[in-house]
Coordinates of C-alpha atoms in Angstrom, one line a residue:
M1 CA 15.7 23.4 -25.5
S2 CA 13.8 22.6 -28.7
S3 CA 10.4 20.9 -29.1
S4 CA 12.2 17.8 -30.3
V5 CA 12.3 16.6 -26.7
R6 CA 10.9 13.0 -26.5
V7 CA 10.6 11.2 -23.2
R8 CA 8.9 8.0 -22.0
F9 CA 7.6 6.2 -19.0
A10 CA 8.3 2.5 -19.3
P11 CA 6.7 0.4 -16.5
S12 CA 6.6 -3.3 -16.2
P13 CA 3.0 -4.5 -15.5
T14 CA 3.5 -6.6 -12.4
G15 CA 0.5 -5.9 -10.3
Y16 CA 0.3 -2.2 -9.2
L17 CA 1.5 1.3 -9.9
H18 CA 4.0 2.3 -7.3
I19 CA 4.3 5.9 -6.1
G20 CA 7.9 5.9 -7.4
G21 CA 6.7 4.9 -10.8
A22 CA 4.0 7.5 -10.8
R23 CA 6.6 10.2 -9.9
T24 CA 8.8 9.0 -12.7
A25 CA 5.9 9.3 -15.1
L26 CA 5.0 12.8 -13.7
F27 CA 8.6 14.1 -14.0
N28 CA 8.8 12.9 -17.6
W29 CA 5.4 14.3 -18.4
L30 CA 6.2 17.7 -16.8
F31 CA 9.6 17.8 -18.6
A32 CA 7.9 17.1 -22.0
R33 CA 5.1 19.7 -21.4
H34 CA 7.6 22.3 -20.2
H35 CA 9.7 22.0 -23.3
G36 CA 6.8 21.5 -25.7
G37 CA 7.9 17.9 -26.4
T38 CA 6.4 14.4 -26.5
F39 CA 5.6 12.0 -23.7
L40 CA 5.2 8.3 -24.5
L41 CA 3.9 5.3 -22.5
R42 CA 5.7 2.0 -23.2
V43 CA 4.7 -1.1 -21.4
E44 CA 7.7 -3.4 -20.9
D45 CA 5.9 -6.7 -20.9
T46 CA 8.3 -9.2 -22.3
D47 CA 8.3 -11.2 -19.1
T48 CA 5.1 -13.1 -20.0
A49 CA 5.3 -15.2 -16.8
R50 CA 4.8 -12.1 -14.5
N51 CA 2.8 -9.7 -16.6
T52 CA -1.0 -9.5 -16.8
Q53 CA -3.6 -7.4 -18.6
A54 CA -5.1 -6.5 -15.2
A55 CA -1.8 -5.0 -14.2
V56 CA -1.6 -3.0 -17.5
D57 CA -5.1 -1.7 -16.8
V58 CA -4.0 -0.5 -13.3
I59 CA -1.1 1.4 -14.8
V60 CA -3.2 3.0 -17.6
Q61 CA -6.1 3.9 -15.3
G62 CA -3.7 5.3 -12.7
L63 CA -2.0 7.6 -15.2
R64 CA -5.3 8.7 -16.6
W65 CA -6.6 9.6 -13.1
L66 CA -3.5 11.7 -12.5
G67 CA -4.0 13.4 -15.8
L68 CA -0.7 12.1 -17.3
V69 CA -2.0 11.3 -20.8
W70 CA 0.6 10.2 -23.4
D71 CA 0.9 11.9 -26.7
E72 CA 1.3 9.0 -29.2
G73 CA 0.9 5.3 -29.6
P74 CA -1.0 2.7 -31.6
V75 CA -4.7 3.3 -32.1
T76 CA -6.8 0.7 -30.3
S77 CA -10.1 -0.4 -31.6
D78 CA -11.3 -1.9 -28.4
P79 CA -13.8 0.5 -26.8
D80 CA -13.9 -1.5 -23.6
G81 CA -10.1 -1.6 -23.3
P82 CA -8.0 0.4 -20.8
S83 CA -7.4 3.1 -23.4
R84 CA -11.1 3.5 -24.2
G85 CA -10.6 3.7 -28.0
D86 CA -7.8 6.3 -27.8
R87 CA -4.2 5.8 -28.6
G88 CA -2.9 3.0 -26.4
P89 CA 0.6 2.5 -25.0
Y90 CA 3.3 0.8 -26.9
F91 CA 3.8 -2.9 -25.8
Q92 CA 7.2 -4.5 -26.1
S93 CA 5.5 -7.9 -26.5
R94 CA 4.2 -6.7 -29.9
R95 CA 7.6 -5.5 -31.2
G96 CA 9.4 -8.8 -31.6
E97 CA 10.3 -8.3 -35.3
I98 CA 12.0 -5.0 -34.4
Y99 CA 14.2 -6.7 -31.8
Q100 CA 15.1 -9.6 -34.1
R101 CA 16.2 -7.1 -36.8
R102 CA 18.3 -5.1 -34.3
L103 CA 19.8 -8.3 -32.9
Q104 CA 20.9 -9.4 -36.4
E105 CA 22.4 -6.0 -36.9
L106 CA 24.7 -6.5 -33.9
R107 CA 25.6 -10.0 -35.2
D108 CA 26.5 -8.6 -38.6
R109 CA 28.8 -6.1 -37.0
G110 CA 30.5 -8.8 -34.9
L111 CA 29.2 -7.3 -31.7
A112 CA 26.8 -10.2 -30.8
Y113 CA 27.6 -13.9 -30.7
D114 CA 26.1 -17.3 -29.5
R115 CA 27.1 -19.0 -26.3
D116 CA 25.3 -21.8 -24.5
G117 CA 22.1 -21.3 -26.5
A118 CA 22.0 -17.6 -25.7
V119 CA 23.1 -14.5 -27.6
Y120 CA 25.8 -12.4 -25.9
F121 CA 26.8 -8.8 -26.4
R122 CA 30.5 -8.1 -26.8
M123 CA 30.9 -5.5 -24.1
T124 CA 33.6 -2.9 -24.0
R125 CA 36.6 -3.6 -21.8
E126 CA 36.9 0.0 -20.6
P127 CA 35.2 1.9 -17.8
I128 CA 32.2 3.9 -18.9
T129 CA 31.4 7.5 -17.9
I130 CA 27.7 8.2 -17.5
P131 CA 26.9 11.9 -18.0
D132 CA 23.9 12.5 -15.7
L133 CA 21.8 15.6 -15.8
I134 CA 20.9 15.3 -12.1
V135 CA 23.8 13.6 -10.2
G136 CA 26.6 14.6 -12.5
D137 CA 29.2 12.4 -14.2
I138 CA 29.4 8.9 -12.9
V139 CA 32.3 6.6 -13.7
R140 CA 31.2 2.9 -14.0
P141 CA 34.4 0.8 -13.5
L142 CA 34.4 -2.8 -14.4
T143 CA 34.1 -5.3 -11.5
D144 CA 36.7 -8.0 -11.0
R145 CA 34.3 -10.5 -12.7
E146 CA 33.6 -8.1 -15.6
Q147 CA 37.3 -7.6 -16.2
A148 CA 37.6 -11.3 -16.8
D149 CA 34.4 -11.6 -18.9
P150 CA 32.4 -8.4 -19.3
D151 CA 30.1 -9.8 -22.0
W152 CA 26.4 -10.1 -21.1
V153 CA 23.2 -11.8 -22.5
L154 CA 21.1 -10.0 -25.1
W155 CA 18.8 -12.9 -25.9
R156 CA 18.2 -15.7 -23.4
S157 CA 18.3 -19.4 -24.3
D158 CA 14.5 -19.5 -23.8
G159 CA 14.0 -17.3 -26.8
Q160 CA 13.2 -14.1 -24.9
P161 CA 15.2 -10.8 -25.1
V162 CA 16.6 -9.2 -21.9
F163 CA 15.4 -5.9 -20.5
H164 CA 18.6 -4.0 -21.3
F165 CA 18.4 -4.9 -25.0
V166 CA 14.8 -4.1 -25.7
N167 CA 15.0 -1.0 -23.5
V168 CA 17.8 0.5 -25.6
V169 CA 16.2 -0.7 -29.0
D170 CA 12.9 1.0 -28.1
D171 CA 14.6 4.2 -27.0
L172 CA 16.5 4.2 -30.3
E173 CA 13.5 3.4 -32.5
M174 CA 11.3 5.9 -30.7
S175 CA 13.9 8.7 -30.9
I176 CA 13.9 9.2 -27.1
T177 CA 16.0 12.2 -26.3
H178 CA 16.0 12.1 -22.5
V179 CA 15.7 9.1 -20.1
I180 CA 14.4 10.3 -16.7
R181 CA 14.2 7.5 -14.2
G182 CA 15.0 6.4 -10.7
E183 CA 18.6 6.2 -9.4
D184 CA 18.2 2.4 -8.9
H185 CA 18.7 2.2 -12.7
I186 CA 22.1 3.8 -12.6
S187 CA 23.8 0.4 -12.5
N188 CA 22.1 -0.5 -15.8
T189 CA 23.1 2.7 -17.7
A190 CA 26.6 1.7 -18.6
K191 CA 25.3 -1.3 -20.5
H192 CA 22.8 0.9 -22.2
L193 CA 25.4 3.4 -23.3
A194 CA 27.6 0.7 -24.7
L195 CA 24.7 -0.6 -26.7
F196 CA 23.9 2.8 -28.2
K197 CA 27.5 3.1 -29.2
A198 CA 27.4 -0.4 -30.8
F199 CA 24.5 0.8 -32.9
G200 CA 26.4 3.8 -33.9
V201 CA 23.9 6.4 -32.6
E202 CA 24.0 9.2 -30.0
P203 CA 22.5 8.0 -26.7
P204 CA 19.7 9.9 -24.9
K205 CA 20.6 12.2 -22.1
Y206 CA 20.1 10.5 -18.7
G207 CA 18.8 11.9 -15.5
H208 CA 18.5 9.7 -12.4
M209 CA 16.1 10.8 -9.6
P210 CA 16.6 10.1 -5.9
L211 CA 14.5 7.3 -4.3
I212 CA 11.4 7.9 -2.2
L213 CA 11.7 6.7 1.3
N214 CA 9.3 6.2 4.2
E215 CA 9.3 8.9 6.9
D216 CA 11.6 6.8 9.0
G217 CA 14.1 6.6 6.1
T218 CA 13.4 3.0 5.1
K219 CA 12.8 2.0 1.5
M220 CA 9.1 2.0 0.5
S221 CA 7.5 -1.3 -0.3
K222 CA 4.0 -1.8 -1.7
R223 CA 2.7 -2.5 1.8
D224 CA 3.7 0.9 3.1
R225 CA 1.2 3.7 3.4
G226 CA 1.2 5.8 0.3
A227 CA 3.1 3.4 -1.9
V228 CA 0.3 2.3 -4.2
V229 CA -1.4 4.9 -6.4
T230 CA -4.8 3.3 -6.5
N231 CA -5.1 3.8 -2.8
Y232 CA -5.1 7.6 -3.3
Q233 CA -8.1 7.4 -5.6
D234 CA -9.9 5.0 -3.2
D235 CA -9.2 7.3 -0.3
G236 CA -10.7 10.2 -2.1
F237 CA -7.6 12.4 -2.7
L238 CA -7.9 15.0 -5.5
P239 CA -5.6 14.0 -8.3
E240 CA -4.4 17.6 -8.6
A241 CA -3.3 17.4 -5.0
V242 CA -1.5 14.1 -5.5
V243 CA 0.3 15.5 -8.6
N244 CA 1.3 18.6 -6.6
Y245 CA 2.7 16.4 -3.8
L246 CA 4.5 14.0 -6.1
S247 CA 6.2 16.9 -7.8
L248 CA 7.7 18.0 -4.5
L249 CA 9.2 14.5 -3.8
G250 CA 12.7 15.3 -5.1
W251 CA 12.0 18.6 -6.8
S252 CA 11.3 22.2 -5.7
P253 CA 10.7 25.5 -7.5
A254 CA 13.2 28.3 -7.1
D255 CA 10.9 30.5 -5.1
G256 CA 10.0 27.7 -2.6
Q257 CA 6.3 27.8 -3.3
E258 CA 4.6 24.5 -2.7
L259 CA 0.9 24.9 -3.5
L260 CA 1.0 24.7 -7.3
T261 CA -1.5 24.0 -10.0
V262 CA -0.7 21.6 -12.8
A263 CA -0.2 24.6 -15.1
E264 CA 2.2 26.2 -12.7
L265 CA 4.1 23.0 -12.4
V266 CA 4.5 22.7 -16.2
S267 CA 5.7 26.3 -16.3
R268 CA 8.3 25.9 -13.5
F269 CA 9.5 22.3 -13.9
D270 CA 13.0 21.4 -15.1
L271 CA 15.7 19.0 -14.2
D272 CA 18.1 21.5 -12.7
R273 CA 15.8 21.8 -9.7
V274 CA 15.7 18.0 -9.0
N275 CA 17.4 17.2 -5.7
R276 CA 20.2 14.6 -5.4
S277 CA 19.1 13.4 -1.9
A278 CA 16.3 10.9 -1.2
A279 CA 12.8 12.2 -0.7
R280 CA 10.8 11.2 2.3
F281 CA 7.1 10.5 2.1
D282 CA 5.0 12.7 4.4
V283 CA 1.3 11.9 4.5
K284 CA 0.5 15.0 6.6
K285 CA 1.9 17.2 3.9
L286 CA -0.1 15.4 1.3
E287 CA -3.3 15.8 3.3
A288 CA -2.5 19.5 3.8
L289 CA -2.1 20.0 0.0
H290 CA -5.3 18.1 -0.6
F291 CA -7.1 20.5 1.8
E292 CA -5.8 23.5 0.0
H293 CA -6.7 22.2 -3.4
T294 CA -10.2 21.3 -2.3
R295 CA -10.7 24.8 -1.0
R296 CA -9.8 26.1 -4.4
L297 CA -12.4 24.1 -6.2
A298 CA -15.4 25.9 -7.6
P299 CA -18.6 24.8 -5.7
D300 CA -19.9 22.9 -8.7
A301 CA -16.6 21.1 -9.1
F302 CA -16.5 20.1 -5.4
V303 CA -20.0 18.7 -5.6
S304 CA -19.2 16.8 -8.8
V305 CA -16.2 15.1 -7.2
A306 CA -17.9 14.4 -3.9
R307 CA -21.2 13.1 -5.1
P308 CA -20.0 9.6 -6.3
Y309 CA -18.5 8.9 -2.9
L310 CA -21.8 9.7 -1.1
V311 CA -23.7 7.5 -3.6
A312 CA -21.2 4.7 -3.1
A313 CA -21.9 4.9 0.6
G314 CA -25.6 4.2 0.0
L315 CA -26.9 7.7 0.7
P316 CA -30.2 8.3 -1.3
L317 CA -29.2 11.6 -3.0
D318 CA -31.7 11.2 -5.8
S319 CA -34.5 11.4 -3.2
F320 CA -33.7 15.0 -2.5
P321 CA -33.7 18.2 -4.6
P322 CA -30.4 18.8 -6.4
E323 CA -30.0 22.2 -4.7
Y324 CA -30.4 20.6 -1.3
V325 CA -27.8 17.9 -2.1
S326 CA -25.3 20.5 -3.4
S327 CA -25.8 22.7 -0.3
A328 CA -25.4 19.8 2.0
I329 CA -22.2 18.6 0.4
L330 CA -20.7 22.1 0.3
T331 CA -20.9 22.4 4.1
A332 CA -17.9 20.0 4.2
Q333 CA -15.7 21.8 1.7
E334 CA -13.9 23.9 4.3
K335 CA -13.2 20.9 6.5
G336 CA -10.3 19.5 4.4
K337 CA -11.6 15.9 4.6
L338 CA -10.8 13.2 2.1
F339 CA -13.7 12.6 -0.2
K340 CA -14.2 9.0 1.1
E341 CA -14.8 10.6 4.6
L342 CA -17.5 12.9 3.4
P343 CA -20.4 10.4 3.8
L344 CA -19.6 10.3 7.6
W345 CA -19.8 14.1 7.7
T346 CA -23.0 14.5 5.6
D347 CA -25.1 11.4 6.0
F348 CA -27.5 13.1 8.5
F349 CA -28.7 15.4 5.7
F350 CA -30.2 12.5 3.9
Q351 CA -31.8 10.6 6.7
P352 CA -35.4 10.9 8.1
D353 CA -35.5 13.0 11.2
E354 CA -36.5 10.0 13.3
A355 CA -33.7 7.8 11.8
V356 CA -30.7 10.0 12.7
A357 CA -28.7 7.7 15.0
F358 CA -27.2 9.3 18.1
D359 CA -23.6 8.3 18.7
P360 CA -23.6 6.8 22.2
E361 CA -20.7 8.9 23.4
A362 CA -22.2 12.0 21.9
K363 CA -25.6 11.3 23.5
A364 CA -24.1 10.7 26.9
K365 CA -22.1 13.9 26.8
A366 CA -24.6 16.3 25.2
L367 CA -28.1 15.1 25.6
T368 CA -28.3 15.1 29.4
A369 CA -30.9 16.2 32.0
A370 CA -29.1 19.5 32.2
S371 CA -29.5 20.1 28.4
L372 CA -33.1 19.1 28.3
P373 CA -34.6 22.6 29.2
L374 CA -32.1 24.3 27.0
L375 CA -33.1 22.1 24.0
G376 CA -36.7 23.1 24.5
R377 CA -36.0 26.8 24.7
L378 CA -33.7 26.5 21.6
R379 CA -36.4 24.8 19.7
E380 CA -38.8 27.6 20.5
V381 CA -36.3 30.2 19.5
F382 CA -35.5 28.6 16.2
A383 CA -39.1 28.1 15.4
G384 CA -39.5 31.9 15.6
V385 CA -36.5 33.0 13.7
S386 CA -37.6 35.2 10.8
E387 CA -34.7 34.3 8.5
F388 CA -33.4 30.8 8.8
T389 CA -29.9 31.6 7.7
A390 CA -26.5 30.9 9.4
P391 CA -25.9 34.4 10.7
H392 CA -29.5 34.7 12.2
L393 CA -29.3 31.2 13.7
E394 CA -25.9 32.0 15.3
A395 CA -27.2 35.3 16.7
A396 CA -30.3 33.6 18.1
L397 CA -28.3 30.9 19.8
K398 CA -25.9 33.3 21.3
Q399 CA -28.7 35.5 22.5
L400 CA -30.4 32.6 24.2
A401 CA -27.1 31.6 25.9
A402 CA -26.8 35.1 27.3
N403 CA -30.4 35.2 28.5
A404 CA -30.0 31.7 30.1
G405 CA -26.7 32.6 31.7
V406 CA -24.8 29.7 30.1
K407 CA -21.8 29.5 27.9
V408 CA -22.5 29.2 24.2
G409 CA -21.0 25.7 24.2
A410 CA -23.7 24.5 26.5
L411 CA -26.1 25.1 23.6
V412 CA -23.9 24.2 20.7
Q413 CA -23.1 20.7 21.6
P414 CA -26.6 19.5 22.4
C415 CA -27.9 21.3 19.3
R416 CA -25.3 19.6 17.1
V417 CA -26.0 16.2 18.5
A418 CA -29.7 16.7 18.1
C419 CA -29.3 17.7 14.4
T420 CA -26.6 15.3 13.3
G421 CA -26.2 12.6 16.0
K422 CA -22.5 13.4 16.4
L423 CA -20.2 15.7 18.3
V424 CA -18.2 16.9 15.2
G425 CA -19.1 17.8 11.7
P426 CA -19.7 20.8 9.4
S427 CA -20.3 24.3 10.7
L428 CA -23.4 24.1 13.0
Y429 CA -25.1 27.2 11.8
H430 CA -24.6 26.4 8.1
L431 CA -25.8 22.8 8.4
M432 CA -28.9 24.0 10.2
E433 CA -29.6 26.5 7.4
V434 CA -29.4 23.6 4.9
L435 CA -31.6 21.3 6.9
G436 CA -34.2 24.1 7.2
P437 CA -36.6 25.0 10.1
G438 CA -38.8 22.0 9.8
R439 CA -36.0 19.4 10.1
V440 CA -34.1 21.3 12.8
V441 CA -37.2 21.8 15.0
A442 CA -38.3 18.2 14.6
R443 CA -34.8 16.9 15.5
L444 CA -34.5 19.1 18.6
Q445 CA -37.9 17.8 19.7
R446 CA -36.8 14.2 19.2
A447 CA -33.6 14.9 21.1
E448 CA -35.7 16.2 24.1
Q449 CA -37.5 12.9 24.1
D450 CA -34.4 10.8 23.9
A451 CA -32.2 12.8 26.3
V452 CA -30.3 10.8 28.9
L453 CA -32.2 11.2 32.1
P454 CA -31.1 10.1 35.6
P455 CA -32.6 6.7 36.6
A456 CA -35.9 7.0 38.4
I457 CA -35.8 6.6 42.2
P458 CA -37.8 3.5 43.2

């Protein structure tokens, strides 16, 4: 396929970017990149009563976050606008003269006429076959009503063009070669093909993707988990992981590999691997891909992504040396957590020793009368460790457990709660290495003082 491939994503700005829309944008973007073609963003905003600039911003920002940047469009001079001074999307609301000209063209050919204040298209009376690159040929027969009167409105009596008309005119004017969209648009395609024929031009090639369903097989609504793209960003997913997961909703590579970089997706993607059956959203699979992608990040990249989430949670990172901050954040890289969860896993690094709050359940379970003497001995052992590194700390703790005749867990849990205030978190030995001997010894001593002792006998 030549580099003349031109595709578009054409959302309506009605409040949010749905996961189905994001997948449509992704498949078009991947198809264009795979074939060395062009990807356009066209905002279908002729419905002025429903569309808002805020909704446009959500779409633009969501696509930019996913890395799905379009290749052409009008240059915007507004540095504070959603496109930040780059090429903006095309807006149908700014293309009225084009639509008027094309409408007159149909009138001149006798293919459009006025009725009841509206302009109607003189529709073909024959069934239309839709050649589809994904689902195969589809024959669209006329319904009983259409057999009696198949003509339909191009331009409403309120002076606004209808979706079908402007959609086709824009695809024609922008030389779109392939229309890749959801299967819910199949019912529209016969009208679109008839319009292209009326204009005397070859239509684009169509490919209709299967729907995305919830895990239980029901149709996704904006209230369902995973349905709105901005939630992924708020929750702290890596955009690369979301792109990887979206690509697998209705498509799969020939070798079955699922963990794929964006470059690998571009190299492998094509429409012949798009499935015909509906895709089901699986949040566990998304989280697993997120974990694998975070593990692949270089340390500096992981810290760069994570840091804003810690700052947003109110942690005073600027009060600590940069090396300490980076080391603290990196203790959580192997835990596979969403970035929004990292403050809960690392907050103890950035709190004064006396301010680390003990979780009540953790304190009751780990800081008991039985653990009190062990905490004291552990403090003494750690104070004398020659090299305060994870391997030496682990060896010292295990040796103490053997000498004391207790299981390692009898020391690990009290030590973790003493240092972090919690029962779960990053690797104990690595977090202690980052905290350093002064903080660790001070926190163990504080835990001895705060241990849960049995009530005194009156």
